[in-house]
């Protein structure tokens, strides 16, 4: 059986290392995870291939196709539709189904690190791109209160407006709001700060979304989605102010384990540890 990664480019991906380690771990010795570099014009043919080849169990989808694959699928989950992105395609009978496992992967990694999320949580999310949509969705699904800050504030408002249409998110208009400045005192009360910007990601490792002249809230926990490098400038800023910081590699493993479950029907909990280990080595 084959599972692929559809994106452009994909050569940098660590998904083959973690998924192939998981297949081997559970004894699926004839399963392989492969890279399918797919420019935009090749997307329809690629999806047809996924649909028609019986030995293809499904695929992951990454930049730039997470939105553009949706019209090709028979069913897109309500979660993926609300987030506006599909990162996992799997098959049931003759149908192609689309899911988003970033949001559940984020919650699973918070749980792994013993970070509770619920109505008592006051979170601050930095960014308004694809990953921020999944993270705000995840936090709002747990009824957390969420402030969203983005370099381009209009995108943050659009994110909240879109999520407000989800049938699964209750009271998002009451619980979530945009904050235009990180110097706003409301930001200092956040207990959980989640970086969903790409500022600080390799190769621009000297960048950070947090201004040097604003102290990082000492009592907050920082979760930085960036996993390359494993310790970002923002994580160092947070730790220098006494805050705890967690990098994004565990979320990468957990979203992969949730996708693995969709393709193989083997529970994610059977492979998430082996995937963390494979990613750390990779
Ligand atoms: P997008 O391109 O969709 O969004 C990027 C966001 O970063 C935008 O909000 C953008 O602001 C903001 N931004 C970019 N540069 C700066 C800067 N210099 N200062 C402040 N804000 C900036 O990216 P994704 O949401 O897909 O990914 C974001 C990060 O999350 C990446 O590093 C990615 O690797 C990581 N990620 C990790 C995952 C995991 O499993 N750990 C899963 C998914 C993503 P603006 O709107 O103003 O342009």
CSV table of C-alpha atoms and ligand atoms in Angstrom, one decimal:
chain,number,residue,atom,x,y,z
A,1,UNK,CA,0.0,0.0,0.0
A,2,UNK,CA,1.1,3.5,-0.7
A,3,UNK,CA,0.4,6.8,1.0
A,4,UNK,CA,1.8,10.0,-0.5
A,5,UNK,CA,2.5,13.7,0.3
A,6,UNK,CA,1.0,16.1,-2.3
A,7,UNK,CA,2.5,19.5,-2.3
A,8,UNK,CA,5.0,21.7,-4.1
A,9,UNK,CA,7.8,21.6,-3.0
A,10,UNK,CA,7.9,18.5,-0.8
A,11,UNK,CA,11.6,17.4,-0.9
A,12,UNK,CA,12.2,18.9,2.6
A,13,UNK,CA,9.5,16.9,4.3
A,14,UNK,CA,10.2,14.7,7.4
A,15,UNK,CA,6.8,12.9,6.9
A,16,UNK,CA,8.3,9.8,5.1
A,17,UNK,CA,10.7,9.3,8.1
A,18,UNK,CA,7.9,9.4,10.7
A,19,UNK,CA,5.2,7.5,8.7
A,20,UNK,CA,7.5,4.8,7.5
A,21,UNK,CA,8.8,4.3,11.0
A,22,UNK,CA,5.2,3.9,12.2
A,23,UNK,CA,4.3,1.4,9.4
A,24,UNK,CA,7.3,-0.7,10.4
A,25,UNK,CA,6.4,-0.4,14.1
A,26,UNK,CA,2.9,-1.9,13.6
A,27,UNK,CA,4.1,-4.6,11.2
A,28,UNK,CA,2.7,-3.0,8.0
A,29,UNK,CA,5.8,-4.0,6.1
A,30,UNK,CA,4.3,-3.6,2.7
A,31,UNK,CA,3.2,0.0,3.3
A,32,UNK,CA,5.3,3.0,2.0
A,33,UNK,CA,5.0,6.7,2.4
A,34,UNK,CA,6.3,8.6,-0.6
A,35,UNK,CA,6.7,12.2,-1.8
A,36,UNK,CA,4.6,13.4,-4.7
A,37,UNK,CA,5.8,16.8,-5.8
A,38,UNK,CA,2.7,18.2,-7.5
A,39,UNK,CA,2.7,21.6,-9.2
A,40,UNK,CA,-0.8,23.3,-9.4
A,41,UNK,CA,-1.5,22.2,-13.0
A,42,UNK,CA,-0.8,18.5,-12.0
A,43,UNK,CA,-3.3,18.5,-9.1
A,44,UNK,CA,-6.4,17.1,-10.9
A,45,UNK,CA,-4.4,14.2,-12.4
A,46,UNK,CA,-2.8,13.5,-9.0
A,47,UNK,CA,-6.1,13.3,-7.2
A,48,UNK,CA,-7.5,11.0,-9.9
A,49,UNK,CA,-4.5,8.8,-9.3
A,50,UNK,CA,-5.2,8.7,-5.6
A,51,UNK,CA,-8.8,7.9,-6.3
A,52,UNK,CA,-8.3,5.2,-8.9
A,53,UNK,CA,-5.2,3.3,-7.8
A,54,UNK,CA,-6.4,0.6,-5.4
A,55,UNK,CA,-3.0,0.3,-3.7
A,56,UNK,CA,-3.1,4.0,-2.7
A,57,UNK,CA,-4.6,4.3,0.8
A,58,UNK,CA,-4.7,8.1,0.8
A,59,UNK,CA,-2.3,11.1,1.2
A,60,UNK,CA,-1.3,14.1,3.1
A,61,UNK,CA,-1.7,17.5,1.5
A,62,UNK,CA,0.6,20.5,2.1
A,63,UNK,CA,1.3,24.0,0.7
A,64,UNK,CA,0.0,25.2,-1.7
A,65,UNK,CA,-2.9,22.7,-2.1
A,66,UNK,CA,-4.6,22.5,1.3
A,67,UNK,CA,-7.5,24.6,0.0
A,68,UNK,CA,-7.5,23.8,-3.7
A,69,UNK,CA,-8.0,20.0,-3.1
A,70,UNK,CA,-11.4,20.5,-1.5
A,71,UNK,CA,-13.5,20.6,-4.7
A,72,UNK,CA,-12.1,17.3,-5.8
A,73,UNK,CA,-13.2,15.4,-2.7
A,74,UNK,CA,-16.5,13.6,-2.2
A,75,UNK,CA,-16.7,14.6,1.5
A,76,UNK,CA,-14.9,17.3,3.5
A,77,UNK,CA,-15.4,17.1,7.2
A,78,UNK,CA,-17.1,20.1,9.0
A,79,UNK,CA,-13.9,20.7,10.9
A,80,UNK,CA,-11.8,20.9,7.7
A,81,UNK,CA,-14.4,23.1,6.0
A,82,UNK,CA,-14.5,25.5,8.9
A,83,UNK,CA,-10.7,25.7,9.1
A,84,UNK,CA,-10.6,26.1,5.4
A,85,UNK,CA,-7.9,23.5,4.8
A,86,UNK,CA,-7.6,19.7,4.2
A,87,UNK,CA,-4.2,18.1,5.2
A,88,UNK,CA,-5.3,14.4,5.0
A,89,UNK,CA,-7.2,12.5,2.3
A,90,UNK,CA,-8.4,9.0,3.0
A,91,UNK,CA,-10.8,6.5,1.3
A,92,UNK,CA,-14.0,4.8,2.4
A,93,UNK,CA,-15.5,2.5,-0.2
A,94,UNK,CA,-15.3,4.5,-3.5
A,95,UNK,CA,-15.2,7.8,-1.8
A,96,UNK,CA,-12.4,10.3,-1.1
A,97,UNK,CA,-12.7,12.1,2.2
A,98,UNK,CA,-10.9,15.1,3.4
A,99,UNK,CA,-9.9,15.9,7.0
A,100,UNK,CA,-7.8,18.4,8.9
A,101,UNK,CA,-5.6,16.8,11.6
A,102,UNK,CA,-3.6,19.9,12.5
A,103,UNK,CA,-6.2,21.0,15.0
A,104,UNK,CA,-6.5,17.7,16.8
A,105,UNK,CA,-2.7,17.3,16.6
A,106,UNK,CA,-2.2,20.6,18.4
A,107,UNK,CA,-4.7,19.6,21.2
A,108,UNK,CA,-3.1,16.1,21.5
A,109,UNK,CA,0.4,17.7,21.9
A,110,UNK,CA,-0.9,20.1,24.6
A,111,UNK,CA,-2.3,17.1,26.4
A,112,UNK,CA,1.0,15.2,26.0
A,113,UNK,CA,2.8,18.2,27.7
A,114,UNK,CA,0.1,18.3,30.5
A,115,UNK,CA,-1.3,21.7,29.4
A,116,UNK,CA,-5.0,21.9,30.2
A,117,UNK,CA,-7.3,23.8,27.8
A,118,UNK,CA,-10.8,24.7,28.7
A,119,UNK,CA,-13.2,27.6,29.5
A,120,UNK,CA,-10.6,28.9,32.1
A,121,UNK,CA,-7.9,29.3,29.4
A,122,UNK,CA,-7.0,32.8,28.2
A,123,UNK,CA,-5.0,32.3,25.0
A,124,UNK,CA,-3.2,34.7,22.6
A,125,UNK,CA,-2.7,33.4,19.1
A,126,UNK,CA,0.0,35.1,16.9
A,127,UNK,CA,-0.7,34.8,13.2
A,128,UNK,CA,-3.7,34.4,10.9
A,129,UNK,CA,-2.5,32.0,8.2
A,130,UNK,CA,-3.5,28.4,7.7
A,131,UNK,CA,-2.0,27.0,11.0
A,132,UNK,CA,-3.6,29.9,13.0
A,133,UNK,CA,-7.0,28.9,11.7
A,134,UNK,CA,-6.5,25.3,12.9
A,135,UNK,CA,-5.2,26.5,16.3
A,136,UNK,CA,-8.0,29.0,16.9
A,137,UNK,CA,-10.5,26.4,15.9
A,138,UNK,CA,-8.9,23.9,18.4
A,139,UNK,CA,-8.9,26.4,21.2
A,140,UNK,CA,-12.4,27.6,20.5
A,141,UNK,CA,-13.7,24.0,20.4
A,142,UNK,CA,-12.5,23.7,24.0
A,143,UNK,CA,-14.4,27.0,24.8
A,144,UNK,CA,-11.1,28.8,25.6
A,145,UNK,CA,-11.1,32.6,25.3
A,146,UNK,CA,-8.8,33.6,22.5
A,147,UNK,CA,-7.2,36.9,21.4
A,148,UNK,CA,-5.8,36.8,17.9
A,149,UNK,CA,-3.0,39.1,16.8
A,150,UNK,CA,-1.6,39.4,13.3
A,151,UNK,CA,0.8,41.7,11.5
A,152,UNK,CA,-2.1,42.3,9.1
A,153,UNK,CA,-5.1,42.8,11.5
A,154,UNK,CA,-7.8,42.4,8.7
A,155,UNK,CA,-6.7,38.8,8.2
A,156,UNK,CA,-7.2,38.1,11.9
A,157,UNK,CA,-10.7,39.5,11.8
A,158,UNK,CA,-11.5,37.5,8.6
A,159,UNK,CA,-10.3,34.4,10.4
A,160,UNK,CA,-12.7,34.9,13.3
A,161,UNK,CA,-15.6,35.8,10.9
A,162,UNK,CA,-15.0,32.6,9.0
A,163,UNK,CA,-14.8,30.4,12.1
A,164,UNK,CA,-18.0,31.9,13.4
A,165,UNK,CA,-19.8,30.1,10.7
A,166,UNK,CA,-18.8,26.6,12.1
A,167,UNK,CA,-21.7,24.6,13.6
A,168,UNK,CA,-19.3,23.2,16.1
A,169,UNK,CA,-18.0,26.4,17.6
A,170,UNK,CA,-20.3,28.0,20.2
A,171,UNK,CA,-20.1,31.5,21.4
A,172,UNK,CA,-17.0,32.2,19.3
A,173,UNK,CA,-18.1,35.8,18.9
A,174,UNK,CA,-18.2,36.2,22.7
A,175,UNK,CA,-15.0,34.3,23.4
A,176,UNK,CA,-12.7,35.4,20.7
A,177,UNK,CA,-11.4,38.9,19.6
A,178,UNK,CA,-8.7,40.6,17.6
A,179,UNK,CA,-6.0,42.5,19.4
A,180,UNK,CA,-4.1,45.0,17.2
A,181,UNK,CA,-1.0,45.6,19.5
A,182,UNK,CA,1.0,43.1,21.7
A,183,UNK,CA,1.5,46.1,24.0
A,184,UNK,CA,-2.2,46.0,24.8
A,185,UNK,CA,-2.5,45.1,28.6
A,186,UNK,CA,-5.0,42.3,27.7
A,187,UNK,CA,-2.0,40.4,26.1
A,188,UNK,CA,-0.2,40.3,29.5
A,189,UNK,CA,-3.0,38.3,31.0
A,190,UNK,CA,-2.7,35.4,28.5
A,191,UNK,CA,-1.8,32.1,30.1
A,192,UNK,CA,-1.2,30.3,26.8
A,193,UNK,CA,0.5,32.1,23.9
A,194,UNK,CA,0.7,30.2,20.6
A,195,UNK,CA,3.0,31.3,17.7
A,196,UNK,CA,1.4,30.5,14.4
A,197,UNK,CA,3.5,32.9,12.4
A,198,UNK,CA,6.4,31.8,10.3
A,199,UNK,CA,8.6,34.5,11.9
A,200,UNK,CA,11.7,32.8,13.2
A,201,UNK,CA,11.4,29.7,10.9
A,202,UNK,CA,14.6,28.5,9.2
A,203,UNK,CA,16.3,30.1,7.4
A,204,UNK,CA,15.2,33.5,8.9
A,205,UNK,CA,16.0,32.3,12.5
A,206,UNK,CA,16.7,35.8,13.8
A,207,UNK,CA,13.1,36.9,13.3
A,208,UNK,CA,10.4,36.9,16.0
A,209,UNK,CA,6.8,38.1,16.0
A,210,UNK,CA,7.3,39.5,19.6
A,211,UNK,CA,8.6,43.1,19.8
A,212,UNK,CA,11.8,43.5,21.8
A,213,UNK,CA,10.3,46.5,23.8
A,214,UNK,CA,7.3,44.5,25.1
A,215,UNK,CA,8.0,42.0,28.0
A,216,UNK,CA,6.9,38.5,27.4
A,217,UNK,CA,4.3,37.6,30.1
A,218,UNK,CA,6.3,35.7,32.7
A,219,UNK,CA,3.4,33.5,33.8
A,220,UNK,CA,2.5,32.4,30.3
A,221,UNK,CA,3.2,29.2,28.5
A,222,UNK,CA,4.5,29.6,24.9
A,223,UNK,CA,3.7,27.0,22.3
A,224,UNK,CA,5.7,27.7,19.1
A,225,UNK,CA,4.4,25.8,16.1
A,226,UNK,CA,7.8,26.2,14.4
A,227,UNK,CA,9.9,23.0,14.5
A,228,UNK,CA,12.8,24.1,12.5
A,229,UNK,CA,14.8,25.3,14.4
A,230,UNK,CA,13.7,23.3,17.5
A,231,UNK,CA,14.4,26.3,19.7
A,232,UNK,CA,13.3,29.6,18.1
A,233,UNK,CA,14.2,33.2,19.0
A,234,UNK,CA,10.7,33.6,20.4
A,235,UNK,CA,11.2,30.6,22.7
A,236,UNK,CA,14.4,32.1,24.0
A,237,UNK,CA,12.6,35.5,24.6
A,238,UNK,CA,9.9,33.7,26.5
A,239,UNK,CA,12.4,31.6,28.6
A,240,UNK,CA,14.4,34.8,29.4
A,241,UNK,CA,11.3,36.3,30.9
A,242,UNK,CA,10.6,33.1,33.0
A,243,UNK,CA,8.0,31.6,30.8
A,244,UNK,CA,7.9,27.9,29.8
A,245,UNK,CA,8.3,27.2,26.0
A,246,UNK,CA,7.4,24.2,23.9
A,247,UNK,CA,8.3,23.8,20.2
A,248,UNK,CA,6.1,22.4,17.4
A,249,UNK,CA,7.7,19.0,16.7
A,250,UNK,CA,5.2,17.2,18.9
A,251,UNK,CA,2.2,18.7,17.0
A,252,UNK,CA,3.9,17.5,13.7
A,253,UNK,CA,4.0,14.0,15.2
A,254,UNK,CA,0.4,14.0,16.5
A,255,UNK,CA,-1.1,15.3,13.3
A,256,UNK,CA,0.8,12.6,11.5
A,257,UNK,CA,-0.4,9.9,13.9
A,258,UNK,CA,-4.1,11.1,13.4
A,259,UNK,CA,-3.6,10.9,9.6
A,260,UNK,CA,-2.1,7.4,10.0
A,261,UNK,CA,-5.2,6.3,11.9
A,262,UNK,CA,-7.4,7.5,9.0
A,263,UNK,CA,-5.4,5.4,6.4
A,264,UNK,CA,-4.8,2.3,8.5
A,265,UNK,CA,-7.6,2.3,11.1
A,266,UNK,CA,-4.9,1.6,13.7
A,267,UNK,CA,-5.3,4.1,16.7
A,268,UNK,CA,-3.0,7.1,16.6
A,269,UNK,CA,-2.0,6.3,20.2
A,270,UNK,CA,-0.2,3.2,19.0
A,271,UNK,CA,2.3,5.2,16.8
A,272,UNK,CA,2.6,8.7,18.2
A,273,UNK,CA,5.6,7.8,20.4
A,274,UNK,CA,7.5,6.1,17.6
A,275,UNK,CA,6.7,9.1,15.3
A,276,UNK,CA,8.1,11.6,17.9
A,277,UNK,CA,11.2,9.4,18.1
A,278,UNK,CA,11.6,9.2,14.2
A,279,UNK,CA,11.2,13.0,13.9
A,280,UNK,CA,13.8,13.7,16.6
A,281,UNK,CA,16.3,11.5,14.7
A,282,UNK,CA,15.3,13.0,11.3
B,1,LIG,P1,1.0,31.0,6.5
B,1,LIG,O1,1.9,31.4,5.4
B,1,LIG,O2,-0.4,30.6,6.2
B,1,LIG,O3,0.9,32.2,7.6
B,1,LIG,C1,2.0,32.9,8.0
B,1,LIG,C2,1.6,33.9,9.1
B,1,LIG,O4,2.9,34.4,9.6
B,1,LIG,C3,0.8,35.1,8.7
B,1,LIG,O5,-0.1,35.4,9.7
B,1,LIG,C4,1.8,36.2,8.5
B,1,LIG,O6,1.3,37.5,8.7
B,1,LIG,C5,2.8,35.8,9.6
B,1,LIG,N1,4.1,36.4,9.5
B,1,LIG,C6,5.0,36.0,8.5
B,1,LIG,N2,6.2,36.7,8.7
B,1,LIG,C7,6.0,37.5,9.8
B,1,LIG,C8,6.8,38.4,10.5
B,1,LIG,N3,8.1,38.7,10.1
B,1,LIG,N4,6.3,39.0,11.6
B,1,LIG,C9,5.1,38.7,12.0
B,1,LIG,N5,4.2,37.9,11.4
B,1,LIG,C10,4.7,37.3,10.3
B,1,LIG,O7,1.8,29.9,7.3
B,1,LIG,P2,1.2,28.6,8.2
B,1,LIG,O8,0.2,29.1,9.1
B,1,LIG,O9,1.0,27.5,7.3
B,1,LIG,O10,2.5,28.2,9.0
B,1,LIG,C11,3.1,29.1,10.0
B,1,LIG,C12,4.2,28.4,10.8
B,1,LIG,O11,3.7,27.3,11.5
B,1,LIG,C13,5.3,27.8,9.9
B,1,LIG,O12,6.5,28.0,10.5
B,1,LIG,C14,5.0,26.3,9.8
B,1,LIG,O13,6.2,25.6,9.6
B,1,LIG,C15,4.4,26.1,11.2
B,1,LIG,N6,3.5,24.9,11.2
B,1,LIG,C16,3.8,23.9,12.1
B,1,LIG,C17,3.0,22.8,12.2
B,1,LIG,C18,3.3,21.8,13.2
B,1,LIG,O14,2.7,20.7,13.1
B,1,LIG,N7,4.1,22.0,14.1
B,1,LIG,C19,1.7,22.7,11.4
B,1,LIG,C20,1.5,23.8,10.5
B,1,LIG,C21,2.4,24.9,10.4
B,1,LIG,P3,0.5,38.3,7.5
B,1,LIG,O15,-0.9,37.8,7.5
B,1,LIG,O16,0.6,39.7,8.0
B,1,LIG,O17,1.3,38.0,6.3
